Coordinates of C-alpha atoms in Angstrom, one line a residue:
Chain A
X1 CA -0.2 -0.2 0.3
X2 CA 1.3 3.2 -1.0
X3 CA 0.8 6.1 1.7
X4 CA 1.1 9.3 0.1
X5 CA 1.8 11.4 3.5
X6 CA 2.8 14.9 3.3
X7 CA 4.9 14.7 5.9
X8 CA 9.0 13.7 6.2
X9 CA 10.6 10.4 6.0
X10 CA 12.5 12.1 9.2
X11 CA 12.2 15.2 11.5
X12 CA 14.6 15.6 14.5
X13 CA 14.1 18.5 16.8
X14 CA 16.2 19.9 19.9
X15 CA 17.5 16.8 20.0
X16 CA 19.5 16.1 23.1
X17 CA 21.6 13.3 25.0
X18 CA 24.4 13.0 27.8
X19 CA 26.5 10.8 28.9
X20 CA 28.1 11.4 32.3
X21 CA 27.4 14.9 31.8
X22 CA 29.2 15.7 28.6
X23 CA 26.6 16.8 25.8
X24 CA 27.2 14.5 22.9
X25 CA 24.0 15.8 21.1
X26 CA 23.4 19.3 21.9
X27 CA 20.3 20.4 20.4
X28 CA 19.9 19.4 16.7
X29 CA 16.9 20.1 14.1
X30 CA 17.0 18.7 10.8
X31 CA 13.9 17.4 8.7
X32 CA 14.4 15.0 5.8
X33 CA 11.8 15.2 2.5
X34 CA 10.9 11.7 1.3
X35 CA 12.9 10.8 -1.8
X36 CA 15.9 12.5 -1.2
X37 CA 19.5 11.8 0.5
X38 CA 20.4 13.7 3.2
X39 CA 23.9 13.6 4.7
X40 CA 25.0 14.2 8.3
X41 CA 28.7 15.1 8.6
X42 CA 31.2 15.8 11.0
X43 CA 34.4 15.2 12.6
X44 CA 35.1 12.1 14.7
X45 CA 32.8 12.8 18.0
X46 CA 30.9 15.1 16.6
X47 CA 27.7 13.4 17.5
X48 CA 26.4 11.5 14.3
X49 CA 26.3 7.9 15.6
X50 CA 24.3 9.1 19.1
X51 CA 22.2 11.2 16.4
X52 CA 21.4 7.6 14.5
X53 CA 20.8 5.6 17.2
X54 CA 18.3 8.3 18.8
X55 CA 16.3 7.9 15.3
X56 CA 16.5 4.3 15.2
X57 CA 15.1 3.9 19.0
X58 CA 18.1 2.5 20.3
X59 CA 19.4 5.1 22.3
X60 CA 16.5 6.9 24.7
X61 CA 17.2 10.6 24.1
X62 CA 17.2 13.2 27.1
X63 CA 15.1 15.6 25.1
X64 CA 13.9 16.5 21.8
X65 CA 11.1 15.0 19.5
X66 CA 12.0 12.5 16.5
X67 CA 9.5 11.3 13.9
X68 CA 10.5 8.5 11.6
X69 CA 8.2 7.3 8.9
X70 CA 5.1 8.7 10.9
X71 CA 5.9 6.9 14.0
X72 CA 7.5 9.0 17.1
X73 CA 10.5 7.5 18.3
X74 CA 11.3 6.0 20.6
X75 CA 8.0 5.1 21.9
X76 CA 6.9 3.7 18.2
X77 CA 10.3 2.6 17.3
X78 CA 9.7 -0.9 16.7
X79 CA 6.7 0.1 13.8
X80 CA 9.1 2.6 12.5
X81 CA 12.1 0.4 12.1
X82 CA 9.6 -2.4 10.4
X83 CA 9.9 0.5 7.4
X84 CA 13.2 1.2 7.7
X85 CA 16.3 -0.2 6.1
X86 CA 20.3 -0.4 8.0
X87 CA 23.5 -0.6 6.7
X88 CA 25.7 -0.1 9.8
X89 CA 29.3 0.9 9.6
X90 CA 30.8 -2.1 10.6
X91 CA 29.4 -5.3 8.5
X92 CA 27.6 -7.7 10.8
X93 CA 26.9 -10.4 8.6
X94 CA 26.2 -14.0 9.7
X95 CA 29.4 -15.3 8.8
X96 CA 28.4 -19.4 9.4
X97 CA 25.5 -18.7 6.5
X98 CA 25.7 -18.7 2.8
X99 CA 24.6 -14.9 1.2
X100 CA 20.5 -16.5 0.7
X101 CA 20.5 -17.6 4.4
X102 CA 21.6 -14.3 5.6
X103 CA 19.2 -13.0 3.8
X104 CA 16.3 -15.4 4.9
X105 CA 17.1 -15.2 8.6
X106 CA 16.8 -11.4 8.5
X107 CA 13.8 -11.2 6.7
X108 CA 12.3 -13.6 9.7
X109 CA 13.2 -9.9 11.9
X110 CA 10.5 -8.6 10.0
X111 CA 8.3 -11.4 10.2
X112 CA 8.1 -12.0 6.7
X113 CA 7.3 -15.5 5.7
X114 CA 10.3 -17.5 3.8
X115 CA 7.9 -17.8 1.0
X116 CA 7.4 -13.8 0.4
X117 CA 12.0 -13.5 1.4
X118 CA 12.5 -16.0 -1.6
X119 CA 10.3 -14.2 -3.8
X120 CA 12.4 -11.7 -3.4
X121 CA 16.2 -12.9 -3.4
X122 CA 16.5 -12.8 -7.1
X123 CA 15.8 -9.2 -7.4
X124 CA 18.0 -8.4 -4.2
X125 CA 20.9 -10.3 -5.7
X126 CA 20.9 -8.8 -9.2
X127 CA 20.3 -5.3 -7.4
X128 CA 23.6 -5.9 -5.3
X129 CA 25.5 -7.4 -7.9
X130 CA 25.4 -10.9 -6.4
X131 CA 23.6 -12.3 -9.0
X132 CA 24.9 -16.2 -9.0
X133 CA 26.4 -15.9 -5.6
X134 CA 23.0 -16.4 -3.3
X135 CA 24.8 -20.0 -2.2
X136 CA 28.5 -18.5 -1.4
X137 CA 29.7 -18.4 2.0
X138 CA 30.5 -15.1 3.3
X139 CA 34.2 -15.3 4.3
X140 CA 34.4 -16.2 0.3
X141 CA 33.0 -12.8 -0.4
X142 CA 35.4 -9.3 -0.9
X143 CA 35.0 -6.7 1.1
X144 CA 33.0 -5.0 -1.9
X145 CA 30.4 -7.7 -2.2
X146 CA 29.8 -7.9 1.9
X147 CA 28.9 -4.3 1.7
X148 CA 27.0 -5.0 -0.9
X149 CA 24.6 -8.0 0.3
X150 CA 24.7 -5.4 3.6
X151 CA 22.8 -3.2 1.5
X152 CA 20.8 -6.0 -0.3
X153 CA 19.9 -7.0 3.4
X154 CA 18.7 -3.6 4.1
X155 CA 16.2 -3.8 1.7
X156 CA 15.0 -7.4 2.8
X157 CA 11.7 -5.5 3.9
X158 CA 11.4 -2.9 0.6
X159 CA 11.6 -0.1 3.3
X160 CA 11.1 3.7 2.6
X161 CA 13.8 5.0 4.4
X162 CA 17.4 3.6 4.6
X163 CA 20.2 4.9 7.1
X164 CA 23.9 4.3 5.8
X165 CA 26.0 4.6 8.3
X166 CA 29.4 5.1 6.4
X167 CA 28.8 2.8 3.5
X168 CA 31.8 3.0 1.6
X169 CA 34.7 3.4 4.0
X170 CA 37.1 0.3 3.4
X171 CA 36.4 0.1 -0.3
X172 CA 38.2 0.2 -3.3
X173 CA 37.2 3.1 -5.9
X174 CA 35.3 0.2 -8.1
X175 CA 33.3 -1.3 -5.1
X176 CA 32.9 2.7 -3.9
X177 CA 31.3 3.9 -7.5
X178 CA 28.8 0.9 -7.5
X179 CA 27.6 1.4 -3.8
X180 CA 27.1 5.2 -5.3
X181 CA 25.3 3.8 -8.2
X182 CA 23.0 1.7 -6.2
X183 CA 22.3 4.6 -3.9
X184 CA 21.2 6.7 -6.8
X185 CA 18.8 4.2 -7.9
X186 CA 17.0 3.8 -4.4
X187 CA 16.4 7.7 -4.5
X188 CA 15.4 7.3 -8.0
X189 CA 12.7 4.8 -6.8
X190 CA 11.6 7.0 -4.1
X191 CA 13.5 6.0 -1.3
X192 CA 14.9 8.2 1.5
X193 CA 18.3 7.9 2.1
X194 CA 19.9 9.2 5.5
X195 CA 23.7 9.2 5.0
X196 CA 26.8 9.3 7.4
X197 CA 29.9 9.4 5.6
X198 CA 33.7 11.0 6.6
X199 CA 34.1 11.3 1.8
X200 CA 33.2 14.8 1.1
X201 CA 33.3 13.5 -2.2
X202 CA 30.6 11.0 -1.9
X203 CA 28.5 13.8 0.1
X204 CA 28.5 16.4 -2.7
X205 CA 27.6 13.5 -5.1
X206 CA 24.8 11.9 -3.7
X207 CA 23.6 14.1 -1.0
X208 CA 20.0 16.7 -1.9
X209 CA 20.9 18.4 2.0
X210 CA 23.2 17.7 4.3
X211 CA 24.0 18.9 7.9
X212 CA 27.9 19.4 9.4
X213 CA 27.9 18.1 13.3
X214 CA 30.6 19.7 15.2
X215 CA 30.7 19.1 18.8
X216 CA 27.2 17.8 19.1
X217 CA 25.5 20.9 17.3
X218 CA 24.8 21.6 13.8
X219 CA 27.0 23.9 12.6
X220 CA 25.4 24.5 9.5
X221 CA 22.5 22.3 6.5
X222 CA 22.1 23.1 3.4
X223 CA 22.4 21.9 -0.7
X224 CA 26.3 20.8 -0.9
X225 CA 26.0 23.2 -3.8
X226 CA 24.8 26.2 -1.9
X227 CA 27.0 25.4 1.1
X228 CA 30.1 26.1 -1.2
X229 CA 28.8 29.0 -2.3
X230 CA 27.8 30.6 0.9
X231 CA 30.8 29.3 3.2
X232 CA 33.7 29.5 1.0
X233 CA 35.7 31.7 -1.7
X234 CA 34.8 29.9 -5.2
X235 CA 38.5 29.5 -6.2
X236 CA 41.2 27.4 -4.2
X237 CA 45.1 27.5 -4.9
X238 CA 47.1 24.9 -3.0
X239 CA 50.5 25.7 -3.2
X240 CA 53.3 23.1 -1.9
X241 CA 56.7 23.0 -1.4
X242 CA 59.4 23.8 1.3
X243 CA 58.7 27.2 0.9
X244 CA 55.2 27.6 0.5
X245 CA 54.5 28.2 4.4
X246 CA 56.7 31.3 4.2
X247 CA 55.7 32.4 0.5
X248 CA 52.7 32.4 1.2
X249 CA 53.2 34.5 4.9
X250 CA 54.7 36.8 2.5
X251 CA 52.3 37.0 -0.3
X252 CA 48.9 37.0 2.1
X253 CA 47.6 39.8 0.0
X254 CA 46.3 37.5 -2.9
X255 CA 43.8 35.5 -1.1
X256 CA 40.8 36.7 1.0
X257 CA 42.2 33.9 3.4
X258 CA 44.9 31.6 3.6
X259 CA 45.6 28.7 5.6
X260 CA 49.1 26.5 6.1
X261 CA 48.9 23.1 6.9
X262 CA 52.3 21.6 6.9
X263 CA 54.2 22.1 3.3
X264 CA 50.6 23.4 2.0
X265 CA 49.5 27.1 1.6
X266 CA 45.9 27.1 1.0
X267 CA 44.4 30.3 -0.7
X268 CA 41.0 30.8 -0.7
X269 CA 40.4 33.4 -3.5
X270 CA 38.1 35.3 -5.4
X271 CA 40.1 36.2 -8.3
X272 CA 43.1 34.0 -8.7
X273 CA 44.6 35.8 -11.7
X274 CA 47.5 37.9 -9.6
X275 CA 48.1 35.0 -7.3
X276 CA 49.1 32.6 -10.3
X277 CA 50.7 35.4 -12.2
X278 CA 52.7 35.5 -9.1
X279 CA 53.3 31.8 -8.9
X280 CA 54.6 31.9 -12.3
X281 CA 57.8 33.7 -10.9
X282 CA 58.2 31.0 -8.0
X283 CA 60.0 27.9 -9.8
X284 CA 60.5 25.9 -6.6
X285 CA 56.7 26.1 -5.5
X286 CA 54.0 23.6 -7.2
X287 CA 50.9 24.5 -7.2
X288 CA 46.9 23.1 -7.7
X289 CA 44.1 25.7 -9.0
X290 CA 40.6 23.9 -8.7
X291 CA 37.5 25.2 -7.6
X292 CA 36.1 25.3 -3.6
X293 CA 34.6 22.2 -3.0
X294 CA 32.5 20.7 0.2
X295 CA 36.0 19.6 1.9
X296 CA 36.8 23.2 1.9
X297 CA 33.9 24.2 3.8
X298 CA 33.8 21.3 6.3
X299 CA 37.7 22.3 7.1
X300 CA 36.9 25.9 7.5
X301 CA 33.6 25.0 9.6
X302 CA 35.3 22.2 11.8
X303 CA 39.0 23.1 11.9
X304 CA 41.9 21.5 11.1
X305 CA 43.3 19.8 14.2
X306 CA 42.8 16.2 14.4
X307 CA 39.9 14.6 16.4
X308 CA 40.7 11.3 18.2
Chain B
X1 CA 18.0 5.4 29.5
X2 CA 15.9 6.4 32.0
X3 CA 14.9 3.9 35.2
X4 CA 11.6 3.3 34.0
X5 CA 13.2 2.0 30.8
X6 CA 15.9 0.3 32.3
X7 CA 14.6 -1.6 35.0
X8 CA 10.9 -2.2 32.8
X9 CA 9.6 -6.0 32.9
X10 CA 10.8 -7.5 29.5
X11 CA 8.2 -8.1 26.9
X12 CA 9.2 -10.3 24.4
X13 CA 6.1 -11.9 23.3
X14 CA 6.1 -14.7 21.1
X15 CA 8.1 -12.8 18.4
X16 CA 11.8 -14.0 19.8
X17 CA 11.3 -17.2 17.8
X18 CA 13.2 -15.6 14.6
X19 CA 16.0 -15.5 17.0
X20 CA 15.8 -18.8 18.2
X21 CA 15.9 -20.0 14.2
X22 CA 18.5 -18.3 13.5
X23 CA 20.6 -20.2 16.3
X24 CA 19.1 -23.5 15.3
X25 CA 20.3 -22.8 11.5
X26 CA 23.5 -22.4 13.0
X27 CA 23.6 -25.4 15.2
X28 CA 22.1 -27.4 12.3
X29 CA 24.9 -26.8 9.8
X30 CA 27.6 -27.3 12.6
X31 CA 25.6 -30.0 14.8
X32 CA 27.9 -32.9 14.7
X33 CA 31.0 -31.5 16.3
X34 CA 28.2 -29.7 19.0
X35 CA 26.9 -33.1 19.6
X36 CA 30.2 -34.7 19.6
X37 CA 31.4 -32.6 22.4
X38 CA 28.0 -32.3 24.4
X39 CA 27.7 -36.1 24.3
X40 CA 31.5 -37.5 24.9
X41 CA 32.9 -35.5 27.2
X42 CA 30.7 -36.6 30.0
X43 CA 29.6 -39.6 28.7
X44 CA 33.6 -40.4 29.0
X45 CA 33.6 -39.3 32.9
X46 CA 30.4 -41.0 33.7
X47 CA 31.2 -44.4 32.3
X48 CA 34.8 -44.1 33.5
X49 CA 34.1 -42.9 37.3
X50 CA 31.1 -44.8 37.2
X51 CA 32.5 -48.0 36.7
X52 CA 35.8 -47.5 37.2
X53 CA 35.2 -45.8 40.9
X54 CA 32.2 -47.8 41.1
X55 CA 33.5 -50.9 40.9
X56 CA 35.5 -49.8 44.8
X57 CA 32.4 -48.4 46.1
X58 CA 29.1 -49.7 48.0
X59 CA 25.6 -48.8 46.8
X60 CA 24.4 -45.5 47.5
X61 CA 21.1 -45.2 48.5
X62 CA 20.2 -48.8 47.2
X63 CA 21.7 -47.8 43.6
X64 CA 24.8 -48.7 42.0
X65 CA 27.6 -45.7 42.0
X66 CA 26.9 -45.9 38.0
X67 CA 23.6 -45.1 38.3
X68 CA 24.0 -42.7 41.2
X69 CA 26.4 -40.8 39.1
X70 CA 24.2 -40.7 35.9
X71 CA 21.3 -38.9 37.6
X72 CA 24.5 -35.7 38.5
X73 CA 25.7 -36.2 35.0
X74 CA 22.5 -35.5 33.1
X75 CA 22.0 -32.1 34.8
X76 CA 25.7 -31.1 35.6
X77 CA 26.0 -32.0 31.4
X78 CA 22.8 -29.7 30.9
X79 CA 24.3 -27.0 33.1
X80 CA 27.4 -26.8 31.2
X81 CA 25.7 -27.0 27.9
X82 CA 23.5 -24.3 28.9
X83 CA 26.6 -22.3 30.6
X84 CA 28.6 -22.8 27.6
X85 CA 26.2 -21.2 25.3
X86 CA 25.5 -18.3 26.7
X87 CA 28.8 -17.4 27.5
X88 CA 31.1 -18.4 24.6
X89 CA 28.2 -18.2 21.8
X90 CA 26.1 -15.7 23.5
X91 CA 29.6 -13.3 23.7
X92 CA 30.2 -14.4 20.0
X93 CA 27.0 -13.1 18.9
X94 CA 26.9 -10.1 20.9
X95 CA 30.0 -8.7 21.1
X96 CA 32.5 -10.1 18.3
X97 CA 30.3 -10.9 15.6
X98 CA 28.0 -7.8 16.2
X99 CA 24.7 -10.3 15.5
X100 CA 22.6 -9.0 18.1
X101 CA 23.5 -5.4 16.8
X102 CA 21.8 -6.2 13.5
X103 CA 18.7 -7.7 14.8
X104 CA 18.2 -4.5 16.9
X105 CA 18.2 -2.5 13.7
X106 CA 14.9 -4.4 12.6
X107 CA 11.9 -4.2 14.4
X108 CA 12.8 -7.0 16.9
X109 CA 14.0 -5.3 20.6
X110 CA 16.5 -6.3 23.3
X111 CA 13.6 -8.1 24.6
X112 CA 13.5 -10.5 21.5
X113 CA 16.6 -11.5 21.1
X114 CA 17.2 -12.2 25.2
X115 CA 14.4 -14.6 24.8
X116 CA 15.3 -16.2 22.0
X117 CA 18.9 -16.7 23.2
X118 CA 17.2 -17.7 26.7
X119 CA 14.9 -20.6 25.1
X120 CA 17.6 -21.5 22.6
X121 CA 20.0 -21.9 25.2
X122 CA 17.3 -23.9 27.2
X123 CA 16.9 -26.0 23.8
X124 CA 20.2 -26.6 23.0
X125 CA 21.0 -28.3 26.6
X126 CA 17.8 -30.2 26.4
X127 CA 19.7 -32.0 23.8
X128 CA 22.5 -32.5 25.6
X129 CA 20.8 -33.9 28.3
X130 CA 18.5 -36.1 26.6
X131 CA 21.6 -37.9 24.7
X132 CA 22.7 -38.5 28.0
X133 CA 19.4 -39.9 29.2
X134 CA 19.1 -42.0 26.1
X135 CA 22.4 -43.9 27.0
X136 CA 21.2 -44.0 30.9
X137 CA 18.2 -46.1 29.1
X138 CA 20.2 -48.3 26.5
X139 CA 22.8 -49.0 29.4
X140 CA 19.9 -50.5 31.7
X141 CA 20.8 -47.7 34.3
X142 CA 17.1 -46.5 34.6
X143 CA 14.0 -48.6 33.9
X144 CA 11.4 -46.7 35.4
X145 CA 8.9 -44.4 33.1
X146 CA 9.2 -41.6 35.8
X147 CA 12.5 -41.1 34.1
X148 CA 10.6 -39.1 31.5
X149 CA 10.0 -36.3 33.9
X150 CA 13.5 -35.5 33.9
X151 CA 13.0 -34.2 30.6
X152 CA 11.6 -30.5 32.0
X153 CA 13.6 -30.7 34.7
X154 CA 16.2 -30.9 32.1
X155 CA 14.9 -28.0 30.4
X156 CA 14.2 -25.9 33.6
X157 CA 17.9 -26.2 34.4
X158 CA 18.7 -25.1 30.6
X159 CA 16.7 -22.1 31.5
X160 CA 18.1 -21.4 34.8
X161 CA 22.1 -21.7 34.3
X162 CA 20.9 -20.4 30.5
X163 CA 19.5 -17.1 32.2
X164 CA 22.9 -17.0 34.7
X165 CA 25.1 -17.2 31.9
X166 CA 23.2 -14.6 30.6
X167 CA 24.0 -12.5 33.2
X168 CA 27.9 -13.1 32.8
X169 CA 27.9 -12.5 29.2
X170 CA 26.6 -8.9 30.1
X171 CA 29.1 -8.4 32.2
X172 CA 32.2 -9.9 30.1
X173 CA 34.9 -7.6 28.7
X174 CA 36.5 -10.5 26.8
X175 CA 36.1 -14.3 26.8
X176 CA 39.0 -14.6 29.6
X177 CA 36.0 -13.3 32.1
X178 CA 34.5 -16.2 31.8
X179 CA 37.1 -18.2 33.5
X180 CA 35.9 -16.7 36.3
X181 CA 32.8 -18.0 36.5
X182 CA 33.6 -21.4 35.9
X183 CA 36.4 -21.4 38.5
X184 CA 34.4 -19.4 41.5
X185 CA 30.9 -20.7 40.6
X186 CA 30.3 -23.6 38.0
X187 CA 33.2 -26.1 39.1
X188 CA 33.0 -25.7 43.1
X189 CA 28.9 -26.1 42.8
X190 CA 29.3 -29.0 40.7
X191 CA 31.5 -30.3 43.6
X192 CA 28.9 -29.5 46.3
X193 CA 25.5 -30.1 44.9
X194 CA 25.3 -33.9 44.9
X195 CA 26.5 -35.0 41.6
X196 CA 29.5 -37.3 42.3
X197 CA 29.2 -38.1 45.8
X198 CA 25.6 -37.3 48.3
X199 CA 25.7 -33.8 49.7
X200 CA 25.3 -35.3 52.9
X201 CA 28.9 -36.1 52.7
X202 CA 29.4 -32.9 53.3
X203 CA 30.2 -30.4 56.7
X204 CA 26.6 -29.5 57.9
X205 CA 27.2 -25.8 57.3
X206 CA 28.7 -26.2 53.6
X207 CA 25.4 -28.6 53.0
X208 CA 23.0 -26.1 54.3
X209 CA 24.3 -23.6 52.0
X210 CA 25.0 -25.7 48.9
X211 CA 21.4 -26.7 48.9
X212 CA 20.4 -23.8 48.0
X213 CA 22.3 -23.5 44.6
X214 CA 20.4 -24.1 41.4
X215 CA 22.3 -27.3 40.4
X216 CA 21.2 -28.9 43.7
X217 CA 17.6 -28.2 43.1
X218 CA 18.1 -30.2 39.9
X219 CA 20.1 -32.8 41.1
X220 CA 17.5 -33.4 44.0
X221 CA 14.8 -33.6 41.3
X222 CA 16.8 -35.9 38.5
X223 CA 17.9 -38.4 41.0
X224 CA 15.1 -39.7 42.5
X225 CA 13.0 -39.5 39.2
X226 CA 15.7 -41.9 37.3
X227 CA 15.9 -44.2 40.1
X228 CA 12.0 -44.4 40.0
X229 CA 10.8 -42.3 42.5
X230 CA 8.6 -39.4 43.0
X231 CA 11.3 -36.7 44.5
X232 CA 10.5 -35.0 48.2
X233 CA 9.7 -31.7 47.8
X234 CA 9.4 -31.7 44.0
X235 CA 7.4 -28.4 44.3
X236 CA 9.6 -26.9 46.2
X237 CA 12.6 -27.7 44.1
X238 CA 10.7 -27.2 40.7
X239 CA 9.7 -23.1 42.4
X240 CA 13.2 -22.5 43.4
X241 CA 14.9 -22.9 39.8
X242 CA 12.0 -21.1 38.0
X243 CA 12.8 -18.2 40.3
X244 CA 16.5 -18.7 39.9
X245 CA 15.5 -18.5 36.3
X246 CA 13.4 -15.9 36.2
X247 CA 15.1 -13.2 38.6
X248 CA 18.2 -14.1 36.5
X249 CA 16.7 -13.4 33.5
X250 CA 15.6 -10.0 34.5
X251 CA 18.9 -9.0 35.5
X252 CA 20.3 -10.3 32.6
X253 CA 18.1 -8.3 30.4
X254 CA 18.9 -4.7 32.6
X255 CA 22.9 -5.4 32.3
X256 CA 22.2 -6.1 28.9
X257 CA 20.0 -2.8 28.3
X258 CA 22.6 -1.0 30.1
X259 CA 25.2 -2.3 28.0
X260 CA 23.8 -2.2 24.3
X261 CA 21.2 0.6 24.1
X262 CA 23.5 3.7 26.2

C-alpha cells in the first residue's frame, strides 16, 4: 500500500543526549524530505552515531522529539523500524551462513515468511551485483561484496527509509562507485536515504541536503552546492613545497583567506589571476588550482586539528 | 536511558522465535561436532568414574554408583551445555559478530533477542541432557517411566543456567572473564551439589549452603526420578529453579540493556 503522506521521512527537533554530564548531542534539528538523500557529516565525536541511534530508537534521548516514517521514536520505534533499512558502519553479516541464508534469516526478523523472502531474493541479488552468489559462504566474499550484501539485506523489507552509516569506508574505488550507483537508483525509486560519511566527494555527489555537525551541534545545513557558495570563496589554489609556508606569509594579500598546513598553503580566492601570475615566477613552488569543494567548507567550519 | 526504561519488565511476546531459528540454523550446520562435544565428554566421565570408581564403592541409597552418578551427569552436563552456550556463543553473537546489533536494527528489540537466546540455550542444553538420558536408558541404568519427567527438569535446568550465563555474558569485557565464573561458581557448585557424591557427606554448614544452589535443586529432582521415585519436595525444587531463572533473566535483561542501549 502506498501512503502519500506530506510528512517528512524523518524530522528531528532539539535532540539532546548526554553521557556522564558530557553533552554529545546538544540540540540538533533537521528534516528529511521523502525521496531525498540527506547527509550527516562531522568529525569523529561530532555526535553523528548518537544521532542515528536516537533516530532508530536504540538510544533514548534526554530531550527533543523524533518522527521517523510517521511514527514517534522511541515510543513507536518498533513500528518505525519495520519500514526502515539499516546499513551499519561495520559489517555484521552472519559468518556461518551463505548469502541466501543471511537474507532469509534477516527477513524473518521483520516477520516475513520464507516464501515472501524467497520471492525477493533474485531481485536483491541482482541489485547488489551478487547474481550467482546465493550459495556462496560469507568468508568467500570480498569486502565490496559484503557491503553490497549488507545493502541488499537492508532492503529485505522493501523499506521506504534507509540509513547508511559510512557505507563506503574501506572500499576500493570500483566498489565505492557501485555503491554510489545503487544509492542513486534508490532515490530514483523514491526511497529516502540518510547517510553519514567522511568522504566529502561522496556527500557532495549523493546528498540533496546535508548537515555538518560538530561538538553535538549543527553548524550548518543546506544543499552541498549552496553550502560551497555561501561559506567559502569560489577558487582554491594549493601551493606545495618547502618554501610554501614562508612564501604564503609574505604574499598574504593574494588571497581572501590563507591557511597553512604542513608544507601546503591554501589560498582561498575570489580572483586568482594575481596569485597565479605571482606563482609563475616561483619555479621552486608547485601548485594546484581548483574550484572550492565541500571539503573546504568542512575544514573551514570544523577546523584542521585532528579529532580522536 | 531512564530508570523506568532500564528496569521495565521484559516483554518478549513470541516474536523471539526468529532469533531462536537463527541459532538453530547455525547449530544444524555445525551439529556433528557440537553433539559430539556435548555428549562424549560427560559420557567418558560418567562411564569412567561410574564403573571404575564404582567397582570400589558400595551402593549409594540402594543404587550402584554408576546409576547414582548418571543422574548427576544428566543435570551437570545440561548445566555445562547451557553455560557454554550463553557465555561463549552468546558473547560471540553479542560482542564479536555483532549479530545482536544487526537484529536490533529490525523491528525486534533487545527483549526479543534475549528471550530467543534464553530459549535457544535451554533447547540446546535439552539436547545435551536428552543424549545422556538416552545412553542411561540403553545401558539399563534407569527403567522407570518416571524417568521421562527428567525431560522438563532438564529444560528448566537449561533455562536457569542459560539465564545465569546471560548475566555473565552481559558483564564480560572479553572471553577470559568467563574463567572466573567457571572457577568460582560452576566448578565448586558441581562438587557440592551431589553430582559425584551425596551432598550430606559435606560438613553441615557447607551442606546447608549447597542446598540453595540451583544445581542442587536440579540434582534432587533428577536423581529420584531416574531411580523411579517421586522427588521429595518436588514443588519446592521446581519453584526454586523457576525463581532463579526468572530473576536471573530479569537481571540479565537490565545489564544487557545498560550495555547495548546506552
